[in-house]
Amino acid sequence: GSGVSDWDLSLGDELRVVISYVEDDGSFWCQVDADGQAEMISSQLQDIGSKWKARFKAKSSTIKPPQGLCVAAMYPEDELWYRARVLINIGQTHLLVSFIDFGNECEVASSDIFPLSSALRSTPALAF
């Protein structure tokens, strides 16, 4: 599928989390603190992302991924790669994405995304 799996939680389950993003209205996102998964995901994405950007950047500038597709996207503020869900295509060259391991949304260039591997798609989103 195009999405990332969800956590299988039941009422009463306990989970260690950190606040990963605070919205302007005061609502917030939590990130699951699950045995170093965030660091493992980040490490894999940085490695794959640098290779992807060097090899395919020119070709990927025309990619128009469908709404809801989970991809890797470069966050413009730190130029690092993160897992993201496509919310909408903006014009011919940009997308609005939601970073699924943190909760924040951002506009990114379509040249700054690449497909996720099945292993990265099968790891549940860390933010909720």
mmCIF file of C-alpha atoms in Angstrom:
data_model
loop_
_atom_site.group_PDB
_atom_site.id
_atom_site.type_symbol
_atom_site.label_atom_id
_atom_site.label_comp_id
_atom_site.label_asym_id
_atom_site.label_seq_id
_atom_site.Cartn_x
_atom_site.Cartn_y
_atom_site.Cartn_z
ATOM 1 C CA GLY A 1 0.000 0.000 0.000
ATOM 2 C CA SER A 2 0.902 3.661 -0.104
ATOM 3 C CA GLY A 3 0.619 4.314 3.612
ATOM 4 C CA VAL A 4 2.584 3.527 6.699
ATOM 5 C CA SER A 5 1.113 1.113 9.214
ATOM 6 C CA ASP A 6 -0.382 2.346 12.491
ATOM 7 C CA TRP A 7 0.398 1.348 16.061
ATOM 8 C CA ASP A 8 -1.787 -1.435 17.443
ATOM 9 C CA LEU A 9 -2.787 0.059 20.808
ATOM 10 C CA SER A 10 -5.566 -0.798 23.220
ATOM 11 C CA LEU A 11 -7.142 1.186 26.030
ATOM 12 C CA GLY A 12 -4.847 0.975 29.045
ATOM 13 C CA ASP A 13 -1.644 0.337 27.072
ATOM 14 C CA GLU A 14 1.333 2.411 28.183
ATOM 15 C CA LEU A 15 3.763 3.975 25.752
ATOM 16 C CA ARG A 16 6.796 6.207 26.329
ATOM 17 C CA VAL A 17 6.515 9.372 24.217
ATOM 18 C CA VAL A 18 8.108 12.793 23.757
ATOM 19 C CA ILE A 19 6.349 15.935 22.525
ATOM 20 C CA SER A 20 7.615 16.333 18.971
ATOM 21 C CA TYR A 21 5.654 19.344 17.686
ATOM 22 C CA VAL A 22 3.345 21.996 19.143
ATOM 23 C CA GLU A 23 0.680 23.572 16.901
ATOM 24 C CA ASP A 24 -0.138 27.304 17.046
ATOM 25 C CA ASP A 25 -3.434 26.526 18.825
ATOM 26 C CA GLY A 26 -1.578 24.700 21.622
ATOM 27 C CA SER A 27 -2.433 21.187 20.469
ATOM 28 C CA PHE A 28 0.578 18.942 20.167
ATOM 29 C CA TRP A 29 2.000 15.810 18.578
ATOM 30 C CA CYS A 30 3.731 13.048 20.487
ATOM 31 C CA GLN A 31 6.484 10.818 19.123
ATOM 32 C CA VAL A 32 6.750 7.236 20.287
ATOM 33 C CA ASP A 33 10.069 6.656 22.028
ATOM 34 C CA ALA A 34 10.466 3.042 20.892
ATOM 35 C CA ASP A 35 13.935 1.549 21.329
ATOM 36 C CA GLY A 36 15.785 3.975 19.095
ATOM 37 C CA GLN A 37 13.444 3.638 16.110
ATOM 38 C CA ALA A 38 13.581 7.361 15.334
ATOM 39 C CA GLU A 39 17.388 7.271 15.143
ATOM 40 C CA MET A 40 17.339 4.088 13.036
ATOM 41 C CA ILE A 41 14.815 5.573 10.605
ATOM 42 C CA SER A 42 16.770 8.837 10.379
ATOM 43 C CA SER A 43 20.060 7.059 9.751
ATOM 44 C CA GLN A 44 18.565 4.978 6.936
ATOM 45 C CA LEU A 45 16.899 8.001 5.350
ATOM 46 C CA GLN A 46 20.036 10.169 5.439
ATOM 47 C CA ASP A 47 22.074 7.407 3.785
ATOM 48 C CA ILE A 48 19.508 6.638 1.088
ATOM 49 C CA GLY A 49 18.583 10.304 0.624
ATOM 50 C CA SER A 50 22.084 11.502 -0.161
ATOM 51 C CA LYS A 51 22.464 8.782 -2.800
ATOM 52 C CA TRP A 52 18.997 9.486 -4.234
ATOM 53 C CA LYS A 53 19.577 13.229 -4.492
ATOM 54 C CA ALA A 54 22.925 12.790 -6.263
ATOM 55 C CA ARG A 55 21.532 10.292 -8.756
ATOM 56 C CA PHE A 56 17.929 11.270 -9.455
ATOM 57 C CA LYS A 57 17.274 14.893 -8.485
ATOM 58 C CA ALA A 58 16.704 16.159 -12.023
ATOM 59 C CA LYS A 59 14.292 13.336 -12.852
ATOM 60 C CA SER A 60 12.340 13.570 -9.597
ATOM 61 C CA SER A 61 11.460 17.249 -10.103
ATOM 62 C CA THR A 62 8.539 16.159 -12.290
ATOM 63 C CA ILE A 63 7.141 13.549 -9.867
ATOM 64 C CA LYS A 64 3.519 14.160 -8.872
ATOM 65 C CA PRO A 65 2.836 11.651 -6.105
ATOM 66 C CA PRO A 66 -0.796 10.979 -5.228
ATOM 67 C CA GLN A 67 -2.368 12.405 -2.098
ATOM 68 C CA GLY A 68 -1.824 10.073 0.867
ATOM 69 C CA LEU A 69 1.355 8.473 -0.483
ATOM 70 C CA CYS A 70 4.139 8.106 2.083
ATOM 71 C CA VAL A 71 7.531 9.269 0.818
ATOM 72 C CA ALA A 72 10.833 10.516 2.136
ATOM 73 C CA ALA A 73 10.990 14.314 2.035
ATOM 74 C CA MET A 74 13.766 16.773 2.788
ATOM 75 C CA TYR A 75 12.808 19.232 5.544
ATOM 76 C CA PRO A 76 13.971 22.634 4.233
ATOM 77 C CA GLU A 77 15.044 24.040 7.621
ATOM 78 C CA ASP A 78 17.709 21.407 8.356
ATOM 79 C CA GLU A 79 18.004 19.740 4.903
ATOM 80 C CA LEU A 80 17.603 16.282 6.446
ATOM 81 C CA TRP A 81 15.317 13.506 5.183
ATOM 82 C CA TYR A 82 12.189 12.399 7.034
ATOM 83 C CA ARG A 83 9.198 10.172 6.345
ATOM 84 C CA ALA A 84 6.216 12.207 5.127
ATOM 85 C CA ARG A 85 2.686 11.770 3.799
ATOM 86 C CA VAL A 86 1.693 13.809 0.732
ATOM 87 C CA LEU A 87 -1.244 16.072 1.580
ATOM 88 C CA ILE A 88 -1.584 18.038 -1.681
ATOM 89 C CA ASN A 89 0.332 18.931 -4.823
ATOM 90 C CA ILE A 90 1.012 22.683 -5.025
ATOM 91 C CA GLY A 91 1.493 23.859 -8.580
ATOM 92 C CA GLN A 92 3.971 21.987 -10.745
ATOM 93 C CA THR A 93 6.972 21.856 -8.424
ATOM 94 C CA HIS A 94 5.911 21.681 -4.769
ATOM 95 C CA LEU A 95 3.974 19.520 -2.316
ATOM 96 C CA LEU A 96 2.453 20.010 1.114
ATOM 97 C CA VAL A 97 3.510 17.092 3.291
ATOM 98 C CA SER A 98 2.991 15.976 6.873
ATOM 99 C CA PHE A 99 6.078 14.562 8.583
ATOM 100 C CA ILE A 100 4.660 11.365 10.063
ATOM 101 C CA ASP A 101 7.281 10.886 12.762
ATOM 102 C CA PHE A 102 6.932 14.445 14.138
ATOM 103 C CA GLY A 103 3.487 15.815 13.201
ATOM 104 C CA ASN A 104 4.470 19.076 11.509
ATOM 105 C CA GLU A 105 3.491 20.048 7.965
ATOM 106 C CA CYS A 106 5.644 21.808 5.413
ATOM 107 C CA GLU A 107 5.833 22.736 1.740
ATOM 108 C CA VAL A 108 8.679 20.913 -0.022
ATOM 109 C CA ALA A 109 9.996 20.854 -3.579
ATOM 110 C CA SER A 110 8.927 17.795 -5.561
ATOM 111 C CA SER A 111 12.632 17.323 -6.361
ATOM 112 C CA ASP A 112 13.198 16.790 -2.625
ATOM 113 C CA ILE A 113 11.214 13.561 -2.245
ATOM 114 C CA PHE A 114 11.897 9.906 -2.963
ATOM 115 C CA PRO A 115 9.979 6.627 -2.532
ATOM 116 C CA LEU A 116 10.184 4.785 0.787
ATOM 117 C CA SER A 117 11.483 1.230 0.953
ATOM 118 C CA SER A 118 9.064 -1.455 2.123
ATOM 119 C CA ALA A 119 10.968 -1.648 5.437
ATOM 120 C CA LEU A 120 10.472 2.073 6.084
ATOM 121 C CA ARG A 121 6.795 1.832 5.041
ATOM 122 C CA SER A 122 6.205 -1.109 7.395
ATOM 123 C CA THR A 123 7.443 0.796 10.468
ATOM 124 C CA PRO A 124 4.465 2.600 12.051
ATOM 125 C CA ALA A 125 4.430 6.403 12.062
ATOM 126 C CA LEU A 126 6.070 7.563 15.285
ATOM 127 C CA ALA A 127 3.899 10.687 15.769
ATOM 128 C CA PHE A 128 0.292 10.808 16.828
#
